[in-house]
Every structure is written in structure tokens, then in C-alpha cells.
mmCIF file of C-alpha atoms and ligand atoms in Angstrom:
data_model
loop_
_atom_site.group_PDB
_atom_site.id
_atom_site.type_symbol
_atom_site.label_atom_id
_atom_site.label_comp_id
_atom_site.label_asym_id
_atom_site.label_seq_id
_atom_site.Cartn_x
_atom_site.Cartn_y
_atom_site.Cartn_z
ATOM 1 C CA UNK S 16 -7.821 -6.674 -29.469
ATOM 2 C CA UNK S 17 -10.655 -4.712 -28.420
ATOM 3 C CA UNK S 18 -11.276 -1.203 -29.461
ATOM 4 C CA UNK S 19 -13.832 -0.392 -26.743
ATOM 5 C CA UNK S 20 -11.578 0.352 -23.778
ATOM 6 C CA UNK S 21 -14.166 0.157 -21.427
ATOM 7 C CA UNK S 22 -14.734 -3.312 -22.076
ATOM 8 C CA UNK S 23 -10.959 -4.626 -21.628
ATOM 9 C CA UNK S 24 -10.644 -7.268 -19.023
ATOM 10 C CA UNK S 25 -7.660 -7.555 -17.385
ATOM 11 C CA UNK S 26 -6.522 -10.221 -14.580
ATOM 12 C CA UNK S 27 -4.362 -8.582 -12.104
ATOM 13 C CA UNK S 28 -2.237 -10.619 -9.696
ATOM 14 C CA UNK S 29 -0.380 -9.727 -6.524
ATOM 15 C CA UNK S 30 1.991 -11.835 -4.522
ATOM 16 C CA UNK S 31 4.506 -9.295 -3.280
ATOM 17 C CA UNK S 32 4.302 -9.997 0.521
ATOM 18 C CA UNK S 33 1.805 -11.783 2.446
ATOM 19 C CA UNK S 34 -1.251 -11.331 0.630
ATOM 20 C CA UNK S 35 -2.471 -13.476 -2.441
ATOM 21 C CA UNK S 36 -4.720 -11.707 -4.519
ATOM 22 C CA UNK S 37 -6.607 -11.964 -7.568
ATOM 23 C CA UNK S 38 -8.709 -9.197 -9.326
ATOM 24 C CA UNK S 39 -10.811 -8.926 -12.627
ATOM 25 C CA UNK S 40 -10.870 -4.885 -14.057
ATOM 26 C CA UNK S 41 -13.229 -4.182 -16.740
ATOM 27 C CA UNK S 42 -12.098 -0.666 -18.050
ATOM 28 C CA UNK S 43 -11.322 1.336 -14.896
ATOM 29 C CA UNK S 44 -13.600 -0.221 -12.775
ATOM 30 C CA UNK S 45 -13.277 -3.486 -10.570
ATOM 31 C CA UNK S 46 -15.449 -6.545 -11.203
ATOM 32 C CA UNK S 47 -13.759 -8.799 -8.525
ATOM 33 C CA UNK S 48 -11.027 -8.201 -6.083
ATOM 34 C CA UNK S 49 -10.090 -11.416 -3.689
ATOM 35 C CA UNK S 50 -7.534 -11.261 -1.232
ATOM 36 C CA UNK S 51 -6.184 -14.333 0.834
ATOM 37 C CA UNK S 52 -4.472 -13.098 3.822
ATOM 38 C CA UNK S 53 -1.764 -15.282 5.202
ATOM 39 C CA UNK S 54 -2.309 -15.949 9.067
ATOM 40 C CA UNK S 55 0.680 -18.362 9.271
ATOM 41 C CA UNK S 56 3.039 -15.449 10.098
ATOM 42 C CA UNK S 57 1.273 -13.735 13.191
ATOM 43 C CA UNK S 58 3.283 -16.324 15.696
ATOM 44 C CA UNK S 59 6.747 -15.148 14.406
ATOM 45 C CA UNK S 60 5.838 -11.489 14.697
ATOM 46 C CA UNK S 61 6.608 -10.786 11.016
ATOM 47 C CA UNK S 62 6.485 -12.138 7.675
ATOM 48 C CA UNK S 63 8.491 -15.507 7.070
ATOM 49 C CA UNK S 64 9.702 -15.295 3.495
ATOM 50 C CA UNK S 65 9.589 -19.167 2.960
ATOM 51 C CA UNK S 66 6.317 -19.674 4.613
ATOM 52 C CA UNK S 67 4.896 -16.763 2.359
ATOM 53 C CA UNK S 68 6.279 -18.485 -0.941
ATOM 54 C CA UNK S 69 4.327 -21.785 0.240
ATOM 55 C CA UNK S 70 0.982 -20.234 1.024
ATOM 56 C CA UNK S 71 1.151 -18.190 -1.920
ATOM 57 C CA UNK S 72 1.517 -21.376 -3.996
ATOM 58 C CA UNK S 73 -1.342 -23.010 -2.135
ATOM 59 C CA UNK S 74 -3.834 -19.904 -2.684
ATOM 60 C CA UNK S 75 -3.122 -18.454 -6.200
ATOM 61 C CA UNK S 76 -5.129 -21.136 -8.080
ATOM 62 C CA UNK S 77 -8.466 -20.831 -5.807
ATOM 63 C CA UNK S 78 -7.925 -17.025 -5.528
ATOM 64 C CA UNK S 79 -8.059 -16.747 -9.211
ATOM 65 C CA UNK S 80 -10.711 -19.133 -9.773
ATOM 66 C CA UNK S 81 -12.790 -17.224 -7.290
ATOM 67 C CA UNK S 82 -11.966 -13.807 -8.961
ATOM 68 C CA UNK S 83 -13.207 -15.204 -12.329
ATOM 69 C CA UNK S 84 -16.432 -16.592 -10.649
ATOM 70 C CA UNK S 85 -17.099 -13.460 -8.790
ATOM 71 C CA UNK S 86 -16.798 -11.245 -11.871
ATOM 72 C CA UNK S 87 -18.676 -13.800 -13.801
ATOM 73 C CA UNK S 88 -15.868 -13.615 -16.540
ATOM 74 C CA UNK S 89 -14.838 -16.541 -18.586
ATOM 75 C CA UNK S 90 -11.053 -16.788 -18.669
ATOM 76 C CA UNK S 91 -11.091 -16.841 -22.475
ATOM 77 C CA UNK S 92 -12.873 -13.455 -22.522
ATOM 78 C CA UNK S 93 -9.603 -11.910 -20.742
ATOM 79 C CA UNK S 94 -7.550 -9.279 -22.726
ATOM 80 C CA UNK S 95 -4.434 -9.539 -20.661
ATOM 81 C CA UNK S 96 -2.555 -10.565 -17.530
ATOM 82 C CA UNK S 97 -1.209 -7.947 -15.199
ATOM 83 C CA UNK S 98 1.211 -9.245 -12.375
ATOM 84 C CA UNK S 99 3.358 -7.347 -9.676
ATOM 85 C CA UNK S 100 7.113 -7.518 -10.851
ATOM 86 C CA UNK S 101 8.250 -5.940 -7.471
ATOM 87 C CA UNK S 102 9.419 -4.784 -5.067
ATOM 88 C CA UNK S 103 8.749 -7.689 -2.702
ATOM 89 C CA UNK S 104 9.875 -10.832 -1.467
ATOM 90 C CA UNK S 105 11.595 -12.651 -4.432
ATOM 91 C CA UNK S 106 10.089 -15.999 -3.650
ATOM 92 C CA UNK S 107 6.693 -14.557 -3.381
ATOM 93 C CA UNK S 108 6.981 -12.587 -6.346
ATOM 94 C CA UNK S 109 8.129 -15.717 -8.266
ATOM 95 C CA UNK S 110 4.643 -17.609 -7.475
ATOM 96 C CA UNK S 111 2.808 -14.822 -8.906
ATOM 97 C CA UNK S 112 4.943 -14.253 -12.130
ATOM 98 C CA UNK S 113 5.144 -17.907 -12.942
ATOM 99 C CA UNK S 114 1.268 -18.217 -12.662
ATOM 100 C CA UNK S 115 0.717 -15.275 -14.810
ATOM 101 C CA UNK S 116 3.192 -16.246 -17.483
ATOM 102 C CA UNK S 117 2.028 -19.781 -17.639
ATOM 103 C CA UNK S 118 -1.902 -18.672 -17.281
ATOM 104 C CA UNK S 119 -1.305 -16.258 -19.859
ATOM 105 C CA UNK S 120 0.770 -18.601 -22.290
ATOM 106 C CA UNK S 121 -2.139 -21.159 -22.323
ATOM 107 C CA UNK S 122 -4.678 -18.423 -23.264
ATOM 108 C CA UNK S 123 -2.292 -16.621 -25.732
ATOM 109 C CA UNK S 124 -2.879 -13.477 -23.884
ATOM 110 C CA UNK S 125 -0.048 -10.535 -23.480
ATOM 111 C CA UNK S 126 1.216 -10.096 -20.048
ATOM 112 C CA UNK S 127 1.860 -6.879 -18.126
ATOM 113 C CA UNK S 128 4.250 -6.235 -15.434
ATOM 114 C CA UNK S 129 3.295 -3.797 -12.867
ATOM 115 C CA UNK S 130 5.575 -1.765 -10.127
ATOM 116 C CA UNK S 131 3.706 -2.421 -6.951
ATOM 117 C CA UNK S 132 4.386 1.282 -5.483
ATOM 118 C CA UNK S 133 3.125 2.412 -8.918
ATOM 119 C CA UNK S 134 -0.150 0.229 -8.519
ATOM 120 C CA UNK S 135 -0.590 1.758 -4.759
ATOM 121 C CA UNK S 136 -0.373 5.333 -6.276
ATOM 122 C CA UNK S 137 -2.782 4.217 -9.101
ATOM 123 C CA UNK S 138 -5.434 2.831 -6.405
ATOM 124 C CA UNK S 139 -6.798 6.391 -5.980
ATOM 125 C CA UNK S 140 -8.024 6.245 -9.782
ATOM 126 C CA UNK S 141 -10.220 3.351 -9.552
ATOM 127 C CA UNK S 142 -13.855 4.124 -10.453
ATOM 128 C CA UNK S 143 -15.576 2.513 -7.535
ATOM 129 C CA UNK S 144 -19.217 3.436 -9.045
ATOM 130 C CA UNK S 145 -20.761 5.795 -11.520
ATOM 131 C CA UNK S 146 -20.611 8.677 -9.366
ATOM 132 C CA UNK S 147 -17.481 8.240 -7.490
ATOM 133 C CA UNK S 148 -14.679 10.912 -8.356
ATOM 134 C CA UNK S 149 -10.971 10.027 -9.303
ATOM 135 C CA UNK S 150 -8.316 12.494 -9.239
ATOM 136 C CA UNK S 151 -7.299 14.708 -12.076
ATOM 137 C CA UNK S 152 -3.515 15.007 -13.008
ATOM 138 C CA UNK S 153 -1.138 15.854 -11.844
ATOM 139 C CA UNK S 154 -1.964 14.725 -8.127
ATOM 140 C CA UNK S 155 0.252 14.233 -5.009
ATOM 141 C CA UNK S 156 0.121 10.657 -3.490
ATOM 142 C CA UNK S 157 1.351 9.956 -0.421
ATOM 143 C CA UNK S 158 2.064 6.112 -0.278
ATOM 144 C CA UNK S 159 2.673 4.551 3.103
ATOM 145 C CA UNK S 160 3.119 1.119 3.527
ATOM 146 C CA UNK S 161 4.991 -1.601 5.468
ATOM 147 C CA UNK S 162 8.016 -1.224 2.842
ATOM 148 C CA UNK S 163 7.710 2.263 1.588
ATOM 149 C CA UNK S 164 7.128 5.824 2.367
ATOM 150 C CA UNK S 165 6.861 8.283 -0.357
ATOM 151 C CA UNK S 166 5.641 11.503 -1.704
ATOM 152 C CA UNK S 167 4.696 11.151 -5.405
ATOM 153 C CA UNK S 168 3.981 13.660 -8.251
ATOM 154 C CA UNK S 169 1.474 11.771 -10.349
ATOM 155 C CA UNK S 170 1.266 13.375 -13.739
ATOM 156 C CA UNK S 171 -0.532 10.791 -15.650
ATOM 157 C CA UNK S 172 -1.634 6.913 -14.922
ATOM 158 C CA UNK S 173 1.846 5.860 -16.117
ATOM 159 C CA UNK S 174 4.118 9.238 -15.308
ATOM 160 C CA UNK S 175 5.295 9.670 -11.740
ATOM 161 C CA UNK S 176 8.030 11.326 -9.908
ATOM 162 C CA UNK S 177 9.133 10.798 -6.185
ATOM 163 C CA UNK S 178 9.275 13.806 -4.424
ATOM 164 C CA UNK S 179 10.272 12.637 -1.193
ATOM 165 C CA UNK S 180 10.786 9.355 0.540
ATOM 166 C CA UNK S 181 12.126 7.663 3.376
ATOM 167 C CA UNK S 182 15.777 7.352 4.131
ATOM 168 C CA UNK S 183 15.451 4.340 6.773
ATOM 169 C CA UNK S 184 12.197 2.573 7.947
ATOM 170 C CA UNK S 185 8.724 2.834 6.399
ATOM 171 C CA UNK S 186 5.930 4.357 8.313
ATOM 172 C CA UNK S 187 4.120 0.857 8.440
ATOM 173 C CA UNK S 188 7.315 -0.652 9.817
ATOM 174 C CA UNK S 189 7.412 2.204 12.315
ATOM 175 C CA UNK S 190 3.860 1.198 13.640
ATOM 176 C CA UNK S 191 4.745 -2.567 13.603
ATOM 177 C CA UNK S 192 7.948 -2.438 15.233
ATOM 178 C CA UNK S 193 6.842 0.197 18.019
ATOM 179 C CA UNK S 194 3.547 -2.472 18.335
ATOM 180 C CA UNK S 195 6.139 -5.200 19.004
ATOM 181 C CA UNK S 196 7.899 -3.389 21.524
ATOM 182 C CA UNK S 197 4.826 -3.141 23.324
ATOM 183 C CA UNK S 198 3.926 -6.987 23.117
ATOM 184 C CA UNK S 199 1.190 -6.176 20.739
ATOM 185 C CA UNK S 200 0.423 -9.067 17.921
ATOM 186 C CA UNK S 201 1.556 -8.733 14.076
ATOM 187 C CA UNK S 202 0.822 -6.754 12.051
ATOM 188 C CA UNK S 203 0.790 -3.615 14.732
ATOM 189 C CA UNK S 204 -0.606 -1.088 12.546
ATOM 190 C CA UNK S 205 -4.257 -1.869 12.947
ATOM 191 C CA UNK S 206 -3.535 -3.035 16.591
ATOM 192 C CA UNK S 207 -2.351 0.520 17.471
ATOM 193 C CA UNK S 208 -5.273 2.150 15.455
ATOM 194 C CA UNK S 209 -7.744 0.292 17.427
ATOM 195 C CA UNK S 210 -6.175 0.976 21.119
ATOM 196 C CA UNK S 211 -5.426 4.561 20.010
ATOM 197 C CA UNK S 212 -8.990 5.418 20.059
ATOM 198 C CA UNK S 213 -9.308 5.181 23.617
ATOM 199 C CA UNK S 214 -5.905 6.905 24.281
ATOM 200 C CA UNK S 215 -4.577 10.370 24.807
ATOM 201 C CA UNK S 216 -2.661 11.507 21.527
ATOM 202 C CA UNK S 217 -0.743 14.282 23.563
ATOM 203 C CA UNK S 218 -0.020 11.754 26.742
ATOM 204 C CA UNK S 219 3.636 11.293 25.484
ATOM 205 C CA UNK S 220 5.804 13.102 23.052
ATOM 206 C CA UNK S 221 8.628 12.062 20.961
ATOM 207 C CA UNK S 222 11.115 13.722 18.552
ATOM 208 C CA UNK S 223 10.557 14.634 14.756
ATOM 209 C CA UNK S 224 13.303 13.509 12.420
ATOM 210 C CA UNK S 225 15.457 16.323 10.822
ATOM 211 C CA UNK S 226 16.075 14.836 7.102
ATOM 212 C CA UNK S 227 16.255 16.884 3.694
ATOM 213 C CA UNK S 228 13.259 18.469 2.112
ATOM 214 C CA UNK S 229 10.261 15.967 1.405
ATOM 215 C CA UNK S 230 12.027 12.873 2.858
ATOM 216 C CA UNK S 231 11.164 11.015 5.806
ATOM 217 C CA UNK S 232 12.946 8.982 8.657
ATOM 218 C CA UNK S 233 11.505 6.699 11.244
ATOM 219 C CA UNK S 234 14.152 4.996 12.764
ATOM 220 C CA UNK S 235 15.105 7.464 15.273
ATOM 221 C CA UNK S 236 11.375 7.514 16.503
ATOM 222 C CA UNK S 237 11.704 3.745 17.005
ATOM 223 C CA UNK S 238 15.018 3.909 19.062
ATOM 224 C CA UNK S 239 13.631 6.953 21.146
ATOM 225 C CA UNK S 240 10.546 5.015 21.933
ATOM 226 C CA UNK S 241 12.682 1.995 22.924
ATOM 227 C CA UNK S 242 14.559 4.314 25.323
ATOM 228 C CA UNK S 243 11.806 5.680 26.625
ATOM 229 C CA UNK S 244 9.864 2.509 27.677
ATOM 230 C CA UNK S 245 13.116 0.888 28.929
ATOM 231 C CA UNK S 246 13.359 3.569 31.220
ATOM 232 C CA UNK S 247 9.946 3.893 32.686
ATOM 233 C CA UNK S 248 9.607 0.022 33.061
ATOM 234 C CA UNK S 249 12.696 0.524 35.308
ATOM 235 C CA UNK S 250 10.512 2.643 37.211
ATOM 236 C CA UNK S 251 7.207 0.889 36.822
ATOM 237 C CA UNK S 252 7.354 -2.771 35.219
ATOM 238 C CA UNK S 253 3.731 -2.451 34.347
ATOM 239 C CA UNK S 254 4.232 0.858 32.443
ATOM 240 C CA UNK S 255 3.126 -0.402 29.216
ATOM 241 C CA UNK S 256 0.223 -2.364 30.402
ATOM 242 C CA UNK S 257 -0.993 0.498 32.330
ATOM 243 C CA UNK S 258 -0.602 3.227 29.540
ATOM 244 C CA UNK S 259 -1.218 1.124 26.537
ATOM 245 C CA UNK S 260 -3.928 3.286 25.088
ATOM 246 C CA UNK S 261 -2.229 6.473 25.884
ATOM 247 C CA UNK S 262 1.025 4.650 24.300
ATOM 248 C CA UNK S 263 -0.702 3.974 21.107
ATOM 249 C CA UNK S 264 -2.582 7.327 20.593
ATOM 250 C CA UNK S 265 0.809 8.979 21.243
ATOM 251 C CA UNK S 266 2.563 7.017 18.776
ATOM 252 C CA UNK S 267 -0.018 7.094 16.169
ATOM 253 C CA UNK S 268 0.096 10.780 16.454
ATOM 254 C CA UNK S 269 3.557 11.264 16.217
ATOM 255 C CA UNK S 270 3.671 9.005 13.165
ATOM 256 C CA UNK S 271 1.108 10.984 11.528
ATOM 257 C CA UNK S 272 2.398 14.490 12.335
ATOM 258 C CA UNK S 273 5.599 13.337 10.782
ATOM 259 C CA UNK S 274 3.763 12.233 7.686
ATOM 260 C CA UNK S 275 1.700 15.388 7.352
ATOM 261 C CA UNK S 276 4.524 17.886 8.000
ATOM 262 C CA UNK S 277 6.286 17.107 4.851
ATOM 263 C CA UNK S 278 3.362 16.415 2.625
ATOM 264 C CA UNK S 279 1.936 19.767 3.568
ATOM 265 C CA UNK S 280 5.307 21.346 2.555
ATOM 266 C CA UNK S 281 4.915 19.262 -0.700
ATOM 267 C CA UNK S 282 1.455 20.579 -1.084
ATOM 268 C CA UNK S 283 2.208 24.453 -0.512
ATOM 269 C CA UNK S 284 5.452 24.207 -2.727
ATOM 270 C CA UNK S 285 3.779 22.527 -5.743
ATOM 271 C CA UNK S 286 0.632 24.255 -5.353
ATOM 272 C CA UNK S 287 -1.289 20.816 -6.238
ATOM 273 C CA UNK S 288 -4.709 20.628 -4.879
ATOM 274 C CA UNK S 289 -5.609 17.066 -5.719
ATOM 275 C CA UNK S 290 -4.190 14.689 -3.034
ATOM 276 C CA UNK S 291 -4.631 11.113 -2.534
ATOM 277 C CA UNK S 292 -3.483 8.466 0.290
ATOM 278 C CA UNK S 293 -2.450 4.920 -0.665
ATOM 279 C CA UNK S 294 -0.817 1.991 0.812
ATOM 280 C CA UNK S 295 -1.648 -0.086 3.979
ATOM 281 C CA UNK S 296 -1.157 2.748 6.585
ATOM 282 C CA UNK S 297 -3.948 4.864 4.847
ATOM 283 C CA UNK S 298 -6.284 2.493 6.418
ATOM 284 C CA UNK S 299 -5.346 4.281 9.532
ATOM 285 C CA UNK S 300 -8.372 5.990 10.933
ATOM 286 C CA UNK S 301 -6.300 8.889 12.787
ATOM 287 C CA UNK S 302 -4.407 9.454 9.490
ATOM 288 C CA UNK S 303 -7.633 9.261 7.472
ATOM 289 C CA UNK S 304 -9.327 12.086 9.793
ATOM 290 C CA UNK S 305 -6.252 14.206 9.855
ATOM 291 C CA UNK S 306 -6.039 14.183 6.046
ATOM 292 C CA UNK S 307 -9.718 15.179 6.027
ATOM 293 C CA UNK S 308 -9.037 17.958 8.343
ATOM 294 C CA UNK S 309 -6.103 19.146 6.263
ATOM 295 C CA UNK S 310 -8.475 19.085 3.020
ATOM 296 C CA UNK S 311 -10.950 21.026 4.714
ATOM 297 C CA UNK S 312 -8.373 23.550 5.940
ATOM 298 C CA UNK S 313 -6.413 23.979 2.699
ATOM 299 C CA UNK S 314 -9.403 23.622 0.148
ATOM 300 C CA UNK S 315 -7.762 20.382 -1.180
ATOM 301 C CA UNK S 316 -9.734 17.452 -3.234
ATOM 302 C CA UNK S 317 -8.936 14.384 -1.168
ATOM 303 C CA UNK S 318 -9.111 10.904 -2.506
ATOM 304 C CA UNK S 319 -8.708 7.983 -0.094
ATOM 305 C CA UNK S 320 -9.075 4.240 -1.459
ATOM 306 C CA UNK S 321 -11.701 1.955 0.098
ATOM 307 C CA UNK S 322 -10.133 0.082 2.479
ATOM 308 C CA UNK S 323 -9.761 -3.064 0.219
ATOM 309 C CA UNK S 324 -7.607 -1.086 -2.011
ATOM 310 C CA UNK S 325 -5.355 0.464 0.704
ATOM 311 C CA UNK S 326 -3.587 -2.556 1.847
ATOM 312 C CA UNK S 327 -2.189 -5.106 -0.652
ATOM 313 C CA UNK S 328 -4.451 -6.180 -3.509
ATOM 314 C CA UNK S 329 -4.702 -7.234 -6.967
ATOM 315 C CA UNK S 330 -7.180 -4.707 -8.178
ATOM 316 C CA UNK S 331 -4.525 -1.659 -8.032
ATOM 317 C CA UNK S 332 -2.255 -4.101 -10.353
ATOM 318 C CA UNK S 333 -5.211 -4.881 -12.727
ATOM 319 C CA UNK S 334 -6.035 -1.057 -12.872
ATOM 320 C CA UNK S 335 -2.557 -0.094 -13.425
ATOM 321 C CA UNK S 336 -2.061 -3.018 -15.955
ATOM 322 C CA UNK S 337 -5.323 -1.297 -17.630
ATOM 323 C CA UNK S 338 -3.403 1.833 -18.103
ATOM 324 C CA UNK S 339 -0.017 0.159 -19.345
ATOM 325 C CA UNK S 340 -2.423 -1.920 -21.853
ATOM 326 C CA UNK S 341 -3.539 1.306 -23.486
ATOM 327 C CA UNK S 342 -0.079 2.204 -23.939
ATOM 328 C CA UNK S 343 0.706 -1.024 -25.571
ATOM 329 C CA UNK S 344 3.330 -1.402 -22.519
ATOM 330 C CA UNK S 345 3.567 -5.312 -22.757
ATOM 331 C CA UNK S 346 6.339 -7.534 -21.304
ATOM 332 C CA UNK S 347 8.176 -10.266 -22.563
ATOM 333 C CA UNK S 348 8.132 -13.767 -21.157
ATOM 334 C CA UNK S 349 11.584 -13.518 -20.073
ATOM 335 C CA UNK S 350 10.516 -11.008 -17.635
ATOM 336 C CA UNK S 351 12.052 -11.789 -13.750
ATOM 337 C CA UNK S 352 10.882 -10.946 -10.451
ATOM 338 C CA UNK S 353 12.685 -7.595 -9.020
ATOM 339 C CA UNK S 354 13.030 -7.541 -5.173
ATOM 340 C CA UNK S 355 14.444 -4.043 -5.575
ATOM 341 C CA UNK S 356 12.546 -2.100 -8.104
ATOM 342 C CA UNK S 357 12.302 1.810 -7.775
ATOM 343 C CA UNK S 358 8.971 3.284 -8.841
ATOM 344 C CA UNK S 359 10.668 5.597 -11.248
ATOM 345 C CA UNK S 360 13.315 3.973 -13.639
HETATM 346 O O1 KG4 R 424 0.422 -1.845 1.598
HETATM 347 P P1 KG4 R 424 0.718 -2.842 2.635
HETATM 348 O O2 KG4 R 424 -0.665 -3.750 2.600
HETATM 349 O O3 KG4 R 424 1.887 -3.929 2.326
HETATM 350 C C1 KG4 R 424 2.961 -3.398 1.981
HETATM 351 O O4 KG4 R 424 3.268 -3.290 0.694
HETATM 352 O O5 KG4 R 424 3.960 -3.207 2.773
HETATM 353 O O6 KG4 R 424 0.964 -2.359 3.755
HETATM 354 C C2 KG4 R 424 0.923 -2.954 5.249
HETATM 355 C C3 KG4 R 424 1.291 -2.151 6.434
HETATM 356 C C4 KG4 R 424 1.939 -2.699 7.723
HETATM 357 O O7 KG4 R 424 2.864 -2.278 8.408
HETATM 358 C C5 KG4 R 424 0.512 -2.498 8.468
HETATM 359 O O8 KG4 R 424 0.938 -2.772 9.930
HETATM 360 C C6 KG4 R 424 0.020 -1.139 8.037
HETATM 361 O O9 KG4 R 424 0.297 -1.304 6.695
HETATM 362 N N1 KG4 R 424 -1.354 -0.803 8.494
HETATM 363 C C7 KG4 R 424 -1.782 0.001 9.487
HETATM 364 C C8 KG4 R 424 -3.264 -0.232 9.358
HETATM 365 N N2 KG4 R 424 -3.573 -1.140 8.431
HETATM 366 C C9 KG4 R 424 -2.283 -1.740 7.933
HETATM 367 N N3 KG4 R 424 -1.178 0.825 10.044
HETATM 368 C C10 KG4 R 424 -1.799 1.753 10.678
HETATM 369 N N4 KG4 R 424 -3.044 1.566 10.958
HETATM 370 C C11 KG4 R 424 -3.950 0.671 10.290
HETATM 371 N N5 KG4 R 424 -5.032 0.643 10.391
HETATM 372 ZN ZN1 ZN R 425 1.814 -2.630 -0.456
#
């Protein structure tokens, strides 16, 4: 085992949903982060689990090979293999875990299981270059993805506490479902983001949920949006087409307002000034702008990962694996994937 932690080389594997990704980290820096997107799902309007597993099988070896090549790392120099244990699609997770176990066993390397939501939060701790700043502890992380919406208090690289989370749909799911109702392609989040740039964000208003303390709910918004466009389409069948940009801007604005309201409450109550956002929805340009405005207003230190570390990626798995490695927190070979896997046990 290496004694200089800055030199520790980890191979990270991510395969929880529809991105096959491999990354090589050296200490808390990333040498390579290769992501193979699966385009096969677009025509079905959502991820088809069986097709996702097959695509992972096709992509996993070339993606790992490319990561090693780009990082200029020989596989024999690796120190450990970290992989996503869950949450995610069982068949997809199985491909990544099986690969990680086999590869590690062949090279006599330890394996490290990583919780995907833990990794999203730790993506803020990737040291992108010598000058880039990382959050100090404790920091609050708003993790907003296609499957989760959480406010986490991160006390160390390996200690997290859920302050609040969605009671039904995730924020990304709300973007995707509303986009589908408007006939936009999957995934809808980036499409809404693009169209919202030309629209008026207060053209239409939607109700805000009324759920406990720092929790979220997005299913009511989706229903109210559905009822609203049904009614408008009865009056004017071309309503969506004629108001697409305004609808997208208003939907995006509403989701951002809902997200920020609870985050601001958590910031005020905990008095924590180190704030990160993570997960696919943190790629949203409106949310990034709103977070920057909030940080300026409240004098917060804001950490927004680079776009490639916002959506699903193996860099966050490798980095989280690195910190677990420092804790000697290794997994046994009989470890199995977990479709449901709470970030705090
Ligand atoms: O973290 P992620 O890549 O996968 C999960 O773990 O779920 O998040 C995917 C989600 C999708 O719902 C997608 O629509 C959303 O992130 N997303 C966006 C944007 N880019 C991705 N939502 C809004 N605006 C974006 N620019
Ligand atoms: Zn994710």
C-alpha cells in the first residue's frame, strides 16, 4: 500500500442508470473521466432497464480501457477499484459490480463500494486544478438528480446527514415528466433549460407544495401542470406550441423556487455558509444563476462542480472511493448491488 496519499490511484466505475463511466483518480484529482451515454432510450421517452444493462455490457471494457489510456496509467499501478453499489437499476449495477470484482481479483486489488448519492455530494470535493477551491466541513449539499432530491449536511468526506428529501418525485423527474407532457424529447431537463432561455419565467404560475421542514414534493406540481395544459388545450389546441418557451421558463422557475425555499431555510437554521449543489439538475443554467445570486446575497461560499461531474460520472465514484480507501473501508467479494440504498445507513 502507498504511504503518500496524493499518489493513490483509484479506478472508479459508475453504471447505476444509463451512463457507463470509468474514471482514474490520483489523490483528490481526476486524471480521466470517460462517460458513454446511451442514446438507445430516447425513442422510448425514458430509460428501459434491460436495454441499459445490455449497453453497459457493451461499453464497460472500452470505457475502462479509454480511461486508463487517457490517464496514462498502467492497470498494474492501480491501488483499488471503486464502484457504485446503488441506488440504481439492479441489472445496470450488476454489470459494473461484476466488472469491478473480476478486474480487481485478476489484479489482486481491494474493492470499495460507493453509494451513488454519497458520491454526488462528494463531487464538490474534486480538486480540479491547483487553484480551485473545495468546500470545508461542514457543508450543505443540495443533491438534485433524476432519482433523488436531498439536502445533505456533509460533516466529512464520509459522514453525511439527510436534513430533507423528496417525499415523492425528484426534481429531475419533474423536469422530465413535464417535458414529456409538452412533447419534448427525453431527457427533458436539458431541453427545458434550452427553451427557457427565450421565455418569460413569470408567464405562468404553479402552486408550491406544503411538506415538512426541509422536505420536497414534486408530484403535485406535475399534476397541476397536466391539468393546466389540458384546460388550455381545450381552448386552443396549439397552446403548447405557441407558448413553449414561456412554459419552459415558468416550469424551470417554479422548480428552482421550490428547491431554493427549503435550502434557504436549512442555511438560515444551520448557519452553514459552505454550500454545494450536485446531481444532474445542477447542470441547469437557471439553478446555477439562482444559486450564484443567493450566494452573493447571503455571503455564502458556493461550490458548483464542472458540468461533467454534475450528471452521472465515475469521477465522483473514484474520489469517494479514495476517501473510503484512506479510512481502510473496503468491501468483500460477496458484496451485491442494492437498487435501494439510503445514503445514510
Ligand atoms: O444525476 P443524473 O445524471 O442521474 C441520476 O442519478 O438521476 O441526473 C439526471 C437528471 C435528469 O432528470 C435530467 O433531465 C436532469 O438530470 N438534467 C437537467 C439538466 N441536465 C440534466 N435538468 C435540468 N436542466 C439541465 N440542464
Ligand atoms: Zn446520479
